[in-house]
Structures are given as C-alpha cells and as structure tokens.
mmCIF file of C-alpha atoms and ligand atoms in Angstrom:
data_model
loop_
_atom_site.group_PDB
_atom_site.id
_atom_site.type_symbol
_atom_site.label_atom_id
_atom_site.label_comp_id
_atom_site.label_asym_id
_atom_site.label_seq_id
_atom_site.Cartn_x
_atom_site.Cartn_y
_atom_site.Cartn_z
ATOM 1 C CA UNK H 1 0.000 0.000 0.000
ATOM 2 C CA UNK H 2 1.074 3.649 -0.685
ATOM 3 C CA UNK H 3 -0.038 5.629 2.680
ATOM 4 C CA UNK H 4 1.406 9.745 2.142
ATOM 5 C CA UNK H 5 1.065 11.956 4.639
ATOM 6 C CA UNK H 6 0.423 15.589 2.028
ATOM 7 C CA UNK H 7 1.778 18.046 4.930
ATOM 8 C CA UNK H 8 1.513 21.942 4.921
ATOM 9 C CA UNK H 9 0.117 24.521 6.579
ATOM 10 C CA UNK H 10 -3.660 25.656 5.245
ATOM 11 C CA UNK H 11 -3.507 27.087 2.020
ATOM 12 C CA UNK H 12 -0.389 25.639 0.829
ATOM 13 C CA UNK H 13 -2.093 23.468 -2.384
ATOM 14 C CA UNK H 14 -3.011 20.010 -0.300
ATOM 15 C CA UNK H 15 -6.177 20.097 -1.849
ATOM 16 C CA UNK H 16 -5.623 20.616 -5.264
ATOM 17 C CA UNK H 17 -2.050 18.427 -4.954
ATOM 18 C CA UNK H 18 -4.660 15.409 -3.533
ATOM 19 C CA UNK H 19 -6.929 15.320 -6.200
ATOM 20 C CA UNK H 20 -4.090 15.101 -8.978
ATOM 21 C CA UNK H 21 -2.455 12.493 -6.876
ATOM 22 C CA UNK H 22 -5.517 10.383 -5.866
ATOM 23 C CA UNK H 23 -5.956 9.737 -9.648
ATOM 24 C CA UNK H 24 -2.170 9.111 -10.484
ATOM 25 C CA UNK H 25 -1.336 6.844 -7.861
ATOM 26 C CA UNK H 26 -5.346 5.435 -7.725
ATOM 27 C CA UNK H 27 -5.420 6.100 -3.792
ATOM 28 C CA UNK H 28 -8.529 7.231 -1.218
ATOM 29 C CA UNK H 29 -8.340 10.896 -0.218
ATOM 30 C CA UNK H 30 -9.050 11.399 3.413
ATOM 31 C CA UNK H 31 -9.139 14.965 4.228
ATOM 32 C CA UNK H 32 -10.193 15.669 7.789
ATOM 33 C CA UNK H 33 -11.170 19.161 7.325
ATOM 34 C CA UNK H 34 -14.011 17.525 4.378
ATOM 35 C CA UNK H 35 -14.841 15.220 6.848
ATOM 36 C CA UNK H 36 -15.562 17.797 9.686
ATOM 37 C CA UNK H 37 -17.276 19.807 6.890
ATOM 38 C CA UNK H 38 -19.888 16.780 6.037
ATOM 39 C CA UNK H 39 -20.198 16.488 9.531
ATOM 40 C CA UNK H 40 -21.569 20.383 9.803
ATOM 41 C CA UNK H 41 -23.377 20.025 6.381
ATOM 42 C CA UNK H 42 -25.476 17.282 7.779
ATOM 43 C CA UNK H 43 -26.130 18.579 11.218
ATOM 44 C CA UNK H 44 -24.551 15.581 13.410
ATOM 45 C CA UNK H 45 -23.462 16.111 17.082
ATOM 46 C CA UNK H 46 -19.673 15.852 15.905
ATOM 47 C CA UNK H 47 -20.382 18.732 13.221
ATOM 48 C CA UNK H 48 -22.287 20.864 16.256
ATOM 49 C CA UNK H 49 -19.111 20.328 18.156
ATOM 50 C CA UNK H 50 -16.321 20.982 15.784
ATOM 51 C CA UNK H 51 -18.490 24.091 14.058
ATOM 52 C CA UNK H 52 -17.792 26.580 16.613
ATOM 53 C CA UNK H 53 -13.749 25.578 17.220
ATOM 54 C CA UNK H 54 -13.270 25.885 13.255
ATOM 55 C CA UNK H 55 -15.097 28.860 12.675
ATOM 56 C CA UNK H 56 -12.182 30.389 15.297
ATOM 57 C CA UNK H 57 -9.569 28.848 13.259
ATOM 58 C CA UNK H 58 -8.972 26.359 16.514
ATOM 59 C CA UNK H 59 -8.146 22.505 16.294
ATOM 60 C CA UNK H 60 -11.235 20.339 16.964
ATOM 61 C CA UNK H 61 -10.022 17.347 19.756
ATOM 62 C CA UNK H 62 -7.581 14.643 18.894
ATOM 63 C CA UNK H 63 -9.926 12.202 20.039
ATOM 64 C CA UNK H 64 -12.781 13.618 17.712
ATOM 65 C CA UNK H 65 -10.393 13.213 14.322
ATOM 66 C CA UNK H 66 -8.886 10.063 15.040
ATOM 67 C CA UNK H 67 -12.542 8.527 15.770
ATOM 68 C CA UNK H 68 -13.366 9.739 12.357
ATOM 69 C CA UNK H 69 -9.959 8.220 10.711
ATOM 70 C CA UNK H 70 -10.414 5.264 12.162
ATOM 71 C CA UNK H 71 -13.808 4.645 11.043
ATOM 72 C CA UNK H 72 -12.271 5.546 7.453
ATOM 73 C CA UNK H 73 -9.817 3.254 7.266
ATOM 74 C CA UNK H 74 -12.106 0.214 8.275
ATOM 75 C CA UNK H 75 -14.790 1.167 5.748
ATOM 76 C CA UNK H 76 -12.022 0.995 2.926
ATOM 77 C CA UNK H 77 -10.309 -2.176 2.920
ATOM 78 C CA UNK H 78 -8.846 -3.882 0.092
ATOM 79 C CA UNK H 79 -7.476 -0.289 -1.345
ATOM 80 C CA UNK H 80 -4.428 1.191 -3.198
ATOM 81 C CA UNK H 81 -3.579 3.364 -0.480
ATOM 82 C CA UNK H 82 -4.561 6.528 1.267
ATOM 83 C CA UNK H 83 -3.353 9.975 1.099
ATOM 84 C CA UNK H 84 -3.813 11.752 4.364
ATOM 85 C CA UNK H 85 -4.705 15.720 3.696
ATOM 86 C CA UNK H 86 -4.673 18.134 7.083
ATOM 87 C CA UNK H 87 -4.105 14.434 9.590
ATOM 88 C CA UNK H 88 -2.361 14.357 11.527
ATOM 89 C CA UNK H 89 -2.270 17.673 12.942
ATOM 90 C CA UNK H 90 -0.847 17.276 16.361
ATOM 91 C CA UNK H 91 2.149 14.424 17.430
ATOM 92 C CA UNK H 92 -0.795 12.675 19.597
ATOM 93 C CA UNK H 93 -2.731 12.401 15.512
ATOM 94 C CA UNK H 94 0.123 11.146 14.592
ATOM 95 C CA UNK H 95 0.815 8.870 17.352
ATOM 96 C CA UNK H 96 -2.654 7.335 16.959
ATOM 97 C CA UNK H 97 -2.356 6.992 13.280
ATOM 98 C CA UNK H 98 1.131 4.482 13.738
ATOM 99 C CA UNK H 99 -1.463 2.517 15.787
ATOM 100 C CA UNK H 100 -4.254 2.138 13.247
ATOM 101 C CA UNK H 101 -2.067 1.446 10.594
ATOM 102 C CA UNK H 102 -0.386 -1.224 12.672
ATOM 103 C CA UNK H 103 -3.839 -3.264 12.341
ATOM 104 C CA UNK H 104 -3.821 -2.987 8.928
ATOM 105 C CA UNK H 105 -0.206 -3.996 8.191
ATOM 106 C CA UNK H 106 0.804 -1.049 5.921
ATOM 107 C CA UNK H 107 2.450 1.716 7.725
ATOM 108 C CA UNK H 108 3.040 5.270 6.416
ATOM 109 C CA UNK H 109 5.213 5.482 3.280
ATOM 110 C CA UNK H 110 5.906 9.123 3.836
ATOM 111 C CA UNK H 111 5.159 12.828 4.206
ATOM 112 C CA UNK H 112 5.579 15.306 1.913
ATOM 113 C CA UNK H 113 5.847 19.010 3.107
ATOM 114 C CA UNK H 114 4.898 21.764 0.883
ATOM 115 C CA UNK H 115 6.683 24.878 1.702
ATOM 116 C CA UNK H 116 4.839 28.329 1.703
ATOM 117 C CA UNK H 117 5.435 31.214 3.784
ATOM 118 C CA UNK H 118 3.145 32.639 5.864
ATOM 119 C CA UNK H 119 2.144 35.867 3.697
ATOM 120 C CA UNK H 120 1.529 34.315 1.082
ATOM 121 C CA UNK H 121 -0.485 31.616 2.780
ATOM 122 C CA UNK H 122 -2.849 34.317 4.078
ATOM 123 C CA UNK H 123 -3.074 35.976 0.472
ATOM 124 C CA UNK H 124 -4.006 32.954 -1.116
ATOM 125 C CA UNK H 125 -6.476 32.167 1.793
ATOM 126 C CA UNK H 126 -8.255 34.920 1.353
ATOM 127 C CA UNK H 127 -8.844 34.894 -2.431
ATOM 128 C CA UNK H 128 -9.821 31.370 -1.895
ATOM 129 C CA UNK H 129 -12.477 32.670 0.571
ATOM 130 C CA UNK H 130 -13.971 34.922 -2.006
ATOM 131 C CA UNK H 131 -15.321 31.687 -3.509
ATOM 132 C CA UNK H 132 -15.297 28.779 -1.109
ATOM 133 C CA UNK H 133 -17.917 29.902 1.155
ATOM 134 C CA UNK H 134 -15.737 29.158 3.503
ATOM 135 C CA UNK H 135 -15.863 31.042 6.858
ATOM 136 C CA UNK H 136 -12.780 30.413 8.037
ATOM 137 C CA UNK H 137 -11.072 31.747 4.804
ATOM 138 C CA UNK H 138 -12.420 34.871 4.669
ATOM 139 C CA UNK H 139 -11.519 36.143 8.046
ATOM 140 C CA UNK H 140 -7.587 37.708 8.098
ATOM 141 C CA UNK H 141 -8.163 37.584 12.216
ATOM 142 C CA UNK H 142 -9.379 33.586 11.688
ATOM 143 C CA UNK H 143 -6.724 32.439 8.902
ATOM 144 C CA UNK H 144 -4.142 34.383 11.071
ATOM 145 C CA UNK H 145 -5.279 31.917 14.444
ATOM 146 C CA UNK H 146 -5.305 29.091 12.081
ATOM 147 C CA UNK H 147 -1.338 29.748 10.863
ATOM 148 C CA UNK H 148 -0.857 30.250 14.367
ATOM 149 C CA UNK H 149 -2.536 26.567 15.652
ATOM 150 C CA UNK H 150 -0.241 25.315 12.363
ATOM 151 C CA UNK H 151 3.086 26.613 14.033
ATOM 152 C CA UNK H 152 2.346 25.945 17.466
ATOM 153 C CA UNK H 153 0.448 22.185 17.414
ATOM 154 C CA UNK H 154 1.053 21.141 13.746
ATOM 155 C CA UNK H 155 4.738 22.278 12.578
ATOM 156 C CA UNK H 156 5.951 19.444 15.425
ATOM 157 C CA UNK H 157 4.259 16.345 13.716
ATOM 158 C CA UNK H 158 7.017 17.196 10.494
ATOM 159 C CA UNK H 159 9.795 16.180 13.476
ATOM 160 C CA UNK H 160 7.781 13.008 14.043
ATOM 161 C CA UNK H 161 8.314 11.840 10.961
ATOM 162 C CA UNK H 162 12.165 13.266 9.968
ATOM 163 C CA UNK H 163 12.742 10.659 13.203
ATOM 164 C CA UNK H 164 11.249 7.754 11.475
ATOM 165 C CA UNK H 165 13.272 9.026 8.082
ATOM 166 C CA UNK H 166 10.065 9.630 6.504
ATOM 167 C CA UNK H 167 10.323 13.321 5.724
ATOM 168 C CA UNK H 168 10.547 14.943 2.340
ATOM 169 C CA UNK H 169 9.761 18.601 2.123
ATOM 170 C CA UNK H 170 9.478 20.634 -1.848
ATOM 171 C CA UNK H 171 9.263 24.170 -2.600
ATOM 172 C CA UNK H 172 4.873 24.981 -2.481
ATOM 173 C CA UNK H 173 5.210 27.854 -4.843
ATOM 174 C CA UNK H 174 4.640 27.438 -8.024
ATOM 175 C CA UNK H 175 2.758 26.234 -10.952
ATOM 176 C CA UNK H 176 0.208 23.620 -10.184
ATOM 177 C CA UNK H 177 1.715 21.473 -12.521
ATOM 178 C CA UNK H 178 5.412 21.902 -11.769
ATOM 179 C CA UNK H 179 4.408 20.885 -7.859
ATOM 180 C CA UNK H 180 2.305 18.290 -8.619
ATOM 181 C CA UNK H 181 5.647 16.600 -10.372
ATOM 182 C CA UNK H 182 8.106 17.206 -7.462
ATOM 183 C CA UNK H 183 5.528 15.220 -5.491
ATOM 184 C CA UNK H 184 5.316 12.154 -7.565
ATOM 185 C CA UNK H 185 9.441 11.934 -8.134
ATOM 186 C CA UNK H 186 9.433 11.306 -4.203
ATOM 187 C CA UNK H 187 6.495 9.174 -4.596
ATOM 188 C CA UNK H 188 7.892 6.632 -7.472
ATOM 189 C CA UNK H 189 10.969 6.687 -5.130
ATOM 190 C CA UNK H 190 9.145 5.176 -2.425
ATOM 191 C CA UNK H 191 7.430 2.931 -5.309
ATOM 192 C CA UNK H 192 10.541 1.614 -6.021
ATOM 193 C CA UNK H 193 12.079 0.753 -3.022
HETATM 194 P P1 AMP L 226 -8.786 22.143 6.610
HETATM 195 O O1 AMP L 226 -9.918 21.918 5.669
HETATM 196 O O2 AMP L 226 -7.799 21.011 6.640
HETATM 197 O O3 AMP L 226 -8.126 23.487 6.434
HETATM 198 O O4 AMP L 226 -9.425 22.169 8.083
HETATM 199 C C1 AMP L 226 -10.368 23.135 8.465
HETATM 200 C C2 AMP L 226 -10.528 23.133 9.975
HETATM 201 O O5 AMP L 226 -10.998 21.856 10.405
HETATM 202 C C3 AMP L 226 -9.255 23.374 10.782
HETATM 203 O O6 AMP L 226 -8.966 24.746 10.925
HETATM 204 C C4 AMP L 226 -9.610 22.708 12.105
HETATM 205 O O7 AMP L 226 -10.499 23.526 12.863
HETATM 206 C C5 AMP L 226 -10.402 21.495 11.652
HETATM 207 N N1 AMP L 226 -9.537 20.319 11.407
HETATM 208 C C6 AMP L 226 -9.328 19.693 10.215
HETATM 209 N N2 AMP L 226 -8.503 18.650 10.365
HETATM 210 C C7 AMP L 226 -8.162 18.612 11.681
HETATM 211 C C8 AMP L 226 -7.319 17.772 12.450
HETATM 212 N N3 AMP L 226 -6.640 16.754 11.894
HETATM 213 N N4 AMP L 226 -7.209 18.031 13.780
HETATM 214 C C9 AMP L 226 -7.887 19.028 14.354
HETATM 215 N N5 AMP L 226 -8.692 19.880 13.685
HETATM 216 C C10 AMP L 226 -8.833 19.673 12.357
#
C-alpha cells in the first residue's frame, strides 16, 4: 500500500495536490477538514461540536479526528492506499495513526511538506475565501489563528516523521503542474524501493 502523509500549513495546495495524486497513484483521499465539513453540512453532534472551534480557526479534539480516521480506514479495505490531507495535525494524531495502521499492516510510506510562507499563505487564503464559502477563509483575524494553531500544534508532527526518516519537504510555490511533479518523483521513489 502507498499511505502519504500531504503536509503543509492551510492554504499551501493540499487540496488541489490530492486530487491530482488520488488519480495518479489510484489512492482514497481522506481529508479531515471535508470530513468535519460533512459532519456540519449534515447537522450531526460531531459537526455541532467541531463548528464553533473551526469557525475560530482552533483545532477540533484529537480524540474527535482520530474517531473519524479510524472509522475511514475500516470502511475501505482492500485499497491502493490513502493519502492523508490536514491528519495528523498534532504528534498525539500522529501517534494514533502508527497505531491504526499497525492493524492494517501497511504503515506510512511518507510525508511530503509543501513549503509556503506565511504571507503568502494568508493571500491565497483569502482569495480562496472569495469563492469557497468558507468562513474560516475569509476572516484575516481567523486564517491568522489558524497559521498560528499550524506553528504551534502542527509544525511538530514534520519532526515526528524526519525521526522515522520519513520526511521529504518541496518548494509549495509554483505552478500547479510543476508541484504536482516534485511530489510524484518522491512518490515513485518510495514505489521503487
Ligand atoms: P482544513 O480543511 O484542513 O483546512 O481544516 C479546516 C478546519 O478543520 C481546521 O482549521 C480545524 O479547525 C479542523 N480540522 C481539520 N482537520 C483537523 C485535524 N486533523 N485536527 C484538528 N482539527 C482539524
């Protein structure tokens, strides 16, 4: 199985990177933030909960993502593999996600980073906001809280992974296109090995 952790803070091109990659590689997207987003969309006790932290740009609980995860990964067996976009967000994600993968006999292949500084970040956020519908885009005081949650809870899970040598980082500006390549040289790498 090919398992990638797509890393980066919010607005650096997981997104768009996942659905290229998902249709390359044949894989199951599992983006957390969708997740929370069908949750809210659909009016479940989860969505009620997590509604109010992400409209602040805060983290919703560990305990609330990894429940979600987990019920993912057991309602997709038999697949190619799984790209993880926005999981894990804190070490204790991360932690958690060793241990479900454990059960399933296919650990993580890798994360790749993409690199984007924090001005632009919050420039492309809030263009994106003009038509996402998204409230937490279109807020500068929001997107700023939600760089800030990346730096201070997020940014550590990247050392998680250098210590199990499973770090790659790339440059996140640029074309589409040109990105979208860096990622899949690392990726047939890890194919190959
Ligand atoms: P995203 O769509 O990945 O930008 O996520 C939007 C919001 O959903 C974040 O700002 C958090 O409030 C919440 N969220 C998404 N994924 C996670 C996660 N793995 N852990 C905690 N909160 C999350």
């Amino acid at each position: 199985m090919l398992n990638l952790v797509l890393f980066g803070p919010p607005g650096a091109g997981k997104g768009t990177q996942s659905q290229k990659l998902i249709e390359k590689y044949g894989l199951i997207h599992l983006s957390t933030g969708d997740l929370l987003r069908g949750e809210i969309a659909q009016g479940t006790a989860l969505g009620l909960e997590a509604d109010h932290l992400m409209k602040e740009g805060k983290l919703v609980p560990d305990s609330v993502v990894i429940g979600m995860i987990s019920h993912k990964l057991d309602s997709n067996a038999a697949v190619k593999g799984f790209i993880f976009d926005g999981f894990p967000r804190t070490v204790a994600q991360a932690e958690a996600l060793d241990e479900l993968l454990i059960s399933k006999a296919a650990p993580i292949s890798g994360m790749v980073a993409l690199e984007v500084d924090d001005d632009e970040l919050e420039r492309r956020l809030l263009l994106r906001g003009k038509d996402s519908g998204r409230a937490d885009d279109a807020n500068p005081e929001v997107i700023r809280k939600r760089i800030k949650e990346y730096n201070d809870k997020t940014a550590p899970v990247a050392e998680f992974y250098k210590g199990q040598s499973k770090f790659s980082s790339i440059n996140g500006i640029g074309s589409v296109d040109e990105i979208f390549a860096a990622i899949c040289t690392i990726i047939d790498k890890w194919l190959k090995k």
